[in-house]
mmCIF file of C-alpha atoms and ligand atoms in Angstrom:
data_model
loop_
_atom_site.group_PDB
_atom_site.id
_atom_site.type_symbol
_atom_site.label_atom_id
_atom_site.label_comp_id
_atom_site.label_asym_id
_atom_site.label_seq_id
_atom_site.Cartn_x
_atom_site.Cartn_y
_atom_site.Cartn_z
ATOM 1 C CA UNK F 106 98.962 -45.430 8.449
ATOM 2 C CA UNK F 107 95.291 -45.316 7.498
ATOM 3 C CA UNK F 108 94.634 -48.240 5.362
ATOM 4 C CA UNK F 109 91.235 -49.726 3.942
ATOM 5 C CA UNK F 110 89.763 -53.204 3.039
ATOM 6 C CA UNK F 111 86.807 -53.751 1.557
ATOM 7 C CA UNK F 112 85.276 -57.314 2.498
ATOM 8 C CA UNK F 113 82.373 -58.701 0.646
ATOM 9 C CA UNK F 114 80.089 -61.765 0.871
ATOM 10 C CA UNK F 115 78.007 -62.528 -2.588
ATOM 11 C CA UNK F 116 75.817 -65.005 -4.141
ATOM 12 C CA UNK F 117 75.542 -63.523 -7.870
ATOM 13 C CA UNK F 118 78.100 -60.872 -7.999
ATOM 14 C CA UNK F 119 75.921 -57.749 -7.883
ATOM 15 C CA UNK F 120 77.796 -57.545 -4.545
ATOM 16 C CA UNK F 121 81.435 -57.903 -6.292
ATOM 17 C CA UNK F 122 80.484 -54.756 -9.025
ATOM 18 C CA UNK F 123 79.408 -52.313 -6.438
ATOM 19 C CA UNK F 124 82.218 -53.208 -4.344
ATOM 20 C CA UNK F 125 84.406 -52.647 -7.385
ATOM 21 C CA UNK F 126 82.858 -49.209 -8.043
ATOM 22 C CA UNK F 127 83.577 -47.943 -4.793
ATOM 23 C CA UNK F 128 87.129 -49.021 -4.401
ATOM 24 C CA UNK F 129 87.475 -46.941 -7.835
ATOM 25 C CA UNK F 130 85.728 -43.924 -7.069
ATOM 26 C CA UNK F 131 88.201 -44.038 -3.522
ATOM 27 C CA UNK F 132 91.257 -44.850 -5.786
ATOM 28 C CA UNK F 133 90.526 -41.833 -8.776
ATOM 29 C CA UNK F 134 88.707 -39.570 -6.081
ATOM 30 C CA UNK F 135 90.623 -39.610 -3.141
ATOM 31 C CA UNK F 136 93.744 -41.430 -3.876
ATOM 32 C CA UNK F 137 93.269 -44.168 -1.210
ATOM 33 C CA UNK F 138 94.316 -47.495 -1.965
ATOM 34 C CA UNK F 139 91.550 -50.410 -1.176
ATOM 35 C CA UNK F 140 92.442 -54.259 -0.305
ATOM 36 C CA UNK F 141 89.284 -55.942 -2.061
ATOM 37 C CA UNK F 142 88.783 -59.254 -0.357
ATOM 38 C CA UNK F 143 85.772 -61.578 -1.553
ATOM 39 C CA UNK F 144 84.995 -63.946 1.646
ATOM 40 C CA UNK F 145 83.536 -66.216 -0.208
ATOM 41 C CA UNK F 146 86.422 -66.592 -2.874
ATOM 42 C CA UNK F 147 86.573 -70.461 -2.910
ATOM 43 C CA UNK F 148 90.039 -70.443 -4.550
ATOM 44 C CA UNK F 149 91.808 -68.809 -1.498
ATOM 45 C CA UNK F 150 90.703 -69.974 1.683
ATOM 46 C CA UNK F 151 92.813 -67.230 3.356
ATOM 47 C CA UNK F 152 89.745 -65.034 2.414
ATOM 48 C CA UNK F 153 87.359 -66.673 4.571
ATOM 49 C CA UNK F 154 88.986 -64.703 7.638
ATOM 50 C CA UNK F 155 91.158 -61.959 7.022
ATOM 51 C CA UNK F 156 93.171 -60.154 9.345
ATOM 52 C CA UNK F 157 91.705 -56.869 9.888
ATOM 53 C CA UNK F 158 94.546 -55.448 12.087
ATOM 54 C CA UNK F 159 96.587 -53.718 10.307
ATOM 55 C CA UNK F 160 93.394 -51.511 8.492
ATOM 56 C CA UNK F 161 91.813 -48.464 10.342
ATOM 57 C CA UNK F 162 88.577 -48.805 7.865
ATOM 58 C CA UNK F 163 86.786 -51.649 7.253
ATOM 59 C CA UNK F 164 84.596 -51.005 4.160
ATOM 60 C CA UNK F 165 81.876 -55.008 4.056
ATOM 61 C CA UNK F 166 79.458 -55.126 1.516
ATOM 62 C CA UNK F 167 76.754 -57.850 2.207
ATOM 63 C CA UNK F 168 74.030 -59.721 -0.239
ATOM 64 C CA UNK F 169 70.455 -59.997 0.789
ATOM 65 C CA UNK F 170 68.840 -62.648 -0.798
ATOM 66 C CA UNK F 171 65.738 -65.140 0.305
ATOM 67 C CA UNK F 172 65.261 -62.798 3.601
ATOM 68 C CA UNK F 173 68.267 -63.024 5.076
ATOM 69 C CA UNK F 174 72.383 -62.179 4.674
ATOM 70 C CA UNK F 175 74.954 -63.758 2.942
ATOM 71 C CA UNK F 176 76.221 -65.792 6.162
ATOM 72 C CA UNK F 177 79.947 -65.125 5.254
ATOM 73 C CA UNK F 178 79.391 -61.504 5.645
ATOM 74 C CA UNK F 179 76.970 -62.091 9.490
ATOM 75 C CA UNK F 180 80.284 -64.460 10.184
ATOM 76 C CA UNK F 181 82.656 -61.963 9.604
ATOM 77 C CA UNK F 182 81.186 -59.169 11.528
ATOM 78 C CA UNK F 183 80.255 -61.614 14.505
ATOM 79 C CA UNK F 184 84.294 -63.018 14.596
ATOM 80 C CA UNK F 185 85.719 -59.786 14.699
ATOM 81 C CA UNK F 186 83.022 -57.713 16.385
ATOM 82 C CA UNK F 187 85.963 -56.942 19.210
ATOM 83 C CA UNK F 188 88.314 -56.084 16.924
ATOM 84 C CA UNK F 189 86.098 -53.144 14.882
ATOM 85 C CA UNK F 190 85.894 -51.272 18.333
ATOM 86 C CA UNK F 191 87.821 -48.388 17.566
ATOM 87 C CA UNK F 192 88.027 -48.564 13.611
ATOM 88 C CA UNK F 193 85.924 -47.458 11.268
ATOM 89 C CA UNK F 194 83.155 -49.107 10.115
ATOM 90 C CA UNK F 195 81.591 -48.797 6.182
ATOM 91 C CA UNK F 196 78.208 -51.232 5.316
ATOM 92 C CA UNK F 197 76.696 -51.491 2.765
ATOM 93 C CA UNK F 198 74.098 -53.836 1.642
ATOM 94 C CA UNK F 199 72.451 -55.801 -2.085
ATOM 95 C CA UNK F 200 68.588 -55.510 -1.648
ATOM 96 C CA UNK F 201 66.450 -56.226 -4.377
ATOM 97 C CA UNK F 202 63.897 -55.088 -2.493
ATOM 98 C CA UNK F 203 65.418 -51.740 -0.982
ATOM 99 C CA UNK F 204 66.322 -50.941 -4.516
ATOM 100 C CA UNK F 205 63.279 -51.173 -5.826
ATOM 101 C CA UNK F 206 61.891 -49.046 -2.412
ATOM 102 C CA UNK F 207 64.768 -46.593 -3.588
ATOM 103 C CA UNK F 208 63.833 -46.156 -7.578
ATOM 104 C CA UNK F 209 60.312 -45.715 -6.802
ATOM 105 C CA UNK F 210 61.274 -42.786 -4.305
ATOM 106 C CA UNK F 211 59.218 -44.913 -1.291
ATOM 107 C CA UNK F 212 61.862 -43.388 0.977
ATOM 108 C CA UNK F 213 59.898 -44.689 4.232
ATOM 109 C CA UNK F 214 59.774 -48.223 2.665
ATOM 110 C CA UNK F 215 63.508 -47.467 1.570
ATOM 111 C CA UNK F 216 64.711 -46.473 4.982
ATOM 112 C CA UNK F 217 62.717 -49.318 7.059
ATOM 113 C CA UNK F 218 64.419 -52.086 4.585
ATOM 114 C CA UNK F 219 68.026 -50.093 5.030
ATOM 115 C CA UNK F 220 67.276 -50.629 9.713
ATOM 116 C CA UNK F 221 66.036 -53.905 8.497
ATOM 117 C CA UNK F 222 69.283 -54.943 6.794
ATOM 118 C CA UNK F 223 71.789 -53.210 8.397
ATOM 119 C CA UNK F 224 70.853 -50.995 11.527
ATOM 120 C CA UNK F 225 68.657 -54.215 13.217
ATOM 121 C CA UNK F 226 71.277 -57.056 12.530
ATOM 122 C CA UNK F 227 74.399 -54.592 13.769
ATOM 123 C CA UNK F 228 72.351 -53.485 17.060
ATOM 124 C CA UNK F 229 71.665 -57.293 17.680
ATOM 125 C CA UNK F 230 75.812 -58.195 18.105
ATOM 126 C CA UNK F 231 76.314 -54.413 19.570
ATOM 127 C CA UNK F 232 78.255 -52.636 16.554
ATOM 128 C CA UNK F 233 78.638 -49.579 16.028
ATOM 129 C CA UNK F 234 79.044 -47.827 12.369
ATOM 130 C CA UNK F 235 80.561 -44.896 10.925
ATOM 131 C CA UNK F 236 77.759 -44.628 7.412
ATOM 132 C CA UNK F 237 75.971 -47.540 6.391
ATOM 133 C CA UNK F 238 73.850 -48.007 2.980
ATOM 134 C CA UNK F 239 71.434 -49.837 1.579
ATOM 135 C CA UNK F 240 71.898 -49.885 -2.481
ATOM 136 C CA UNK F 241 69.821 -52.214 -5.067
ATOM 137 C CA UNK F 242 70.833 -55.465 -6.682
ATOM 138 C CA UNK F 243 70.584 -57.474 -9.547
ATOM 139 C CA UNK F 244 67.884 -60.589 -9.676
ATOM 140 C CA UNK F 245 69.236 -63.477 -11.208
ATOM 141 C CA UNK F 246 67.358 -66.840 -12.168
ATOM 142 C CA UNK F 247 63.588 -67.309 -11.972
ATOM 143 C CA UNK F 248 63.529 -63.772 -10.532
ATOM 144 C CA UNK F 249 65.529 -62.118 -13.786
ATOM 145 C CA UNK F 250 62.533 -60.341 -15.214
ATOM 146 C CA UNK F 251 63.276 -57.972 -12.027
ATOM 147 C CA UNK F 252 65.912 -56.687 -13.506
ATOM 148 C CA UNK F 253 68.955 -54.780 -11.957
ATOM 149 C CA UNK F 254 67.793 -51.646 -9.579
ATOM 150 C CA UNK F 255 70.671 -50.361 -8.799
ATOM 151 C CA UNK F 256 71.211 -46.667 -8.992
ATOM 152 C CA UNK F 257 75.363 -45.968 -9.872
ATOM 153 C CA UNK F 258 75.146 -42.628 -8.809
ATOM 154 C CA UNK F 259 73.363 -43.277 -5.171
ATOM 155 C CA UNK F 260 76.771 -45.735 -5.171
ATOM 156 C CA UNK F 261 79.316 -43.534 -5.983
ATOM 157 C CA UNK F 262 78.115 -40.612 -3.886
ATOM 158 C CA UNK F 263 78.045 -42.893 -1.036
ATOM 159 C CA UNK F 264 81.872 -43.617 -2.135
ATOM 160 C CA UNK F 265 82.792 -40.160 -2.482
ATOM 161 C CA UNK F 266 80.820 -39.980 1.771
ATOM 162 C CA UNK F 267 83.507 -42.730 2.378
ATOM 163 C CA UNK F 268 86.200 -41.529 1.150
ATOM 164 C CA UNK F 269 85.659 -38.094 2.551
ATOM 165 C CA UNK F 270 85.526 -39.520 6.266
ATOM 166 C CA UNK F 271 88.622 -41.969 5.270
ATOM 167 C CA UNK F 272 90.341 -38.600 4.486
ATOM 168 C CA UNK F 273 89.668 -36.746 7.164
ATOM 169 C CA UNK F 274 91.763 -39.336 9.234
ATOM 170 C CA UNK F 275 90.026 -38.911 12.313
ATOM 171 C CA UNK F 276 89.626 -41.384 14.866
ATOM 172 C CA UNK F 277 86.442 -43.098 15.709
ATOM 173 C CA UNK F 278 85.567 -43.230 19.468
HETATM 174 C C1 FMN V 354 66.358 -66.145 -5.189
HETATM 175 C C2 FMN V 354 66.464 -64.687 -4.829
HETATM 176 C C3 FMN V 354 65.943 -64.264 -3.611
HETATM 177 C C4 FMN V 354 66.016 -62.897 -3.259
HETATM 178 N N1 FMN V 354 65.497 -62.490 -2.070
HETATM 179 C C5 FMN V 354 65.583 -61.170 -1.714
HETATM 180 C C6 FMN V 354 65.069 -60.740 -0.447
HETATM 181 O O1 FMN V 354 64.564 -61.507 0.374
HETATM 182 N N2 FMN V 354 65.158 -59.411 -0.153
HETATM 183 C C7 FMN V 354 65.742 -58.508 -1.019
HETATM 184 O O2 FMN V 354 65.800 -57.323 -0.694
HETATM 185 N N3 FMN V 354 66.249 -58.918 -2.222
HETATM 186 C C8 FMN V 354 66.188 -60.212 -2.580
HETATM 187 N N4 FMN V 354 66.736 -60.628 -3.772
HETATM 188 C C9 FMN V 354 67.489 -59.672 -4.619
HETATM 189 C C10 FMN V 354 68.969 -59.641 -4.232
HETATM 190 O O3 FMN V 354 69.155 -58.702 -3.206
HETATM 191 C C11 FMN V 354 69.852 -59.310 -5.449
HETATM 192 O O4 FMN V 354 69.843 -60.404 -6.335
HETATM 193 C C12 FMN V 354 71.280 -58.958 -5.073
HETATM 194 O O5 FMN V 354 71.941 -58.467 -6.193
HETATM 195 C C13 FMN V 354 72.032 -60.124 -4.473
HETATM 196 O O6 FMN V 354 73.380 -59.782 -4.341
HETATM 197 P P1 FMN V 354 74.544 -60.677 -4.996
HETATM 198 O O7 FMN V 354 74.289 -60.708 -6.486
HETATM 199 O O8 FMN V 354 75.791 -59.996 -4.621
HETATM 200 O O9 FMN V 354 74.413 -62.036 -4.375
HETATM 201 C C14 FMN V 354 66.643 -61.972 -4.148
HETATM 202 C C15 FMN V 354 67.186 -62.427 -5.351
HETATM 203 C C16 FMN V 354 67.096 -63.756 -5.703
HETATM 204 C C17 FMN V 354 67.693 -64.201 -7.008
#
């Protein structure tokens, strides 16, 4: 047994896409099957808090908007913090502004947004991951001139990392 959900909290569904591209590149690539679970899916409440027990990798994708995270996805991690001890852990994050960090090849700007978004808040409620990234996003609204910076292929070789370590099958400690 050696199953994988993918939980994601969005505001605009940039979140939902990449989410969507990775379950597919771990479906064609790698042959694992992927329980995609949107936690803020108002239609099924069930989604809000899903039972993570019977999955050894927890893939959670997380939007960054207006300088902070999409509180479904800090709520998630924070109720089930005891339960990820001992699974593996995938995060990934929607930064317009590490995106745009990313396309202009700042790579210190990049990597100090990607500890800002994900290292910083996952040291905070002590939780440990197994590979963590930070891709772009898609502005919406008064912000649309800013376009969509995310780069597909920095998403799907960050998959294809995934699914590698979800192959492998070993144990996290
Ligand atoms: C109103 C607004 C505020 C935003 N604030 C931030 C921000 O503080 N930092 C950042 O990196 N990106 C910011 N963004 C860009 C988002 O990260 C981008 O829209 C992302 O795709 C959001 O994910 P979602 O579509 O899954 O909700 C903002 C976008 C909007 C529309």
């Amino acid at each position: 047994m050696n199953k994988t959900i993918l939980v994601y909290a969005t505001r605009w569904g940039a979140t939902t896409e990449t989410a969507q591209e990775i379950k597919n590149v771990l479906s064609e690539k790698y042959n694992i099957e992927v329980d995609l679970v949107n936690l803020k899916d108002k239609k099924k409440k069930e989604n809000r808090n899903p039972d993570i027990s019977p999955y050894e990798n927890i893939i959670i994708g997380i939007s960054v908007a207006k300088f902070r995270w999409a509180k479904e996805g800090k709520k998630f991690l924070k109720k089930n913090k005891g339960a990820l001890a001992g699974k593996k852990l995938f995060v990934f994050v929607s930064s317009g502004g590490a995106g745009e960090a990313y396309q202009k090849r700042n790579i210190e700007e990049y990597e100090r947004l990607q500890k800002k978004w994900i290292d910083n808040n996952l040291d905070k409620w002590g939780i440990k991951f197994t590979s963590r990234k930070a891709f772009g996003g898609r502005y919406v609204g008064q912000y649309s001139h800013l376009g969509d910076n995310r780069d597909w292929s920095q998403i799907r070789s960050w998959a294809e990392e995934v699914g590698k370590i979800i192959d492998s099958g070993e144990l996290n400690c």
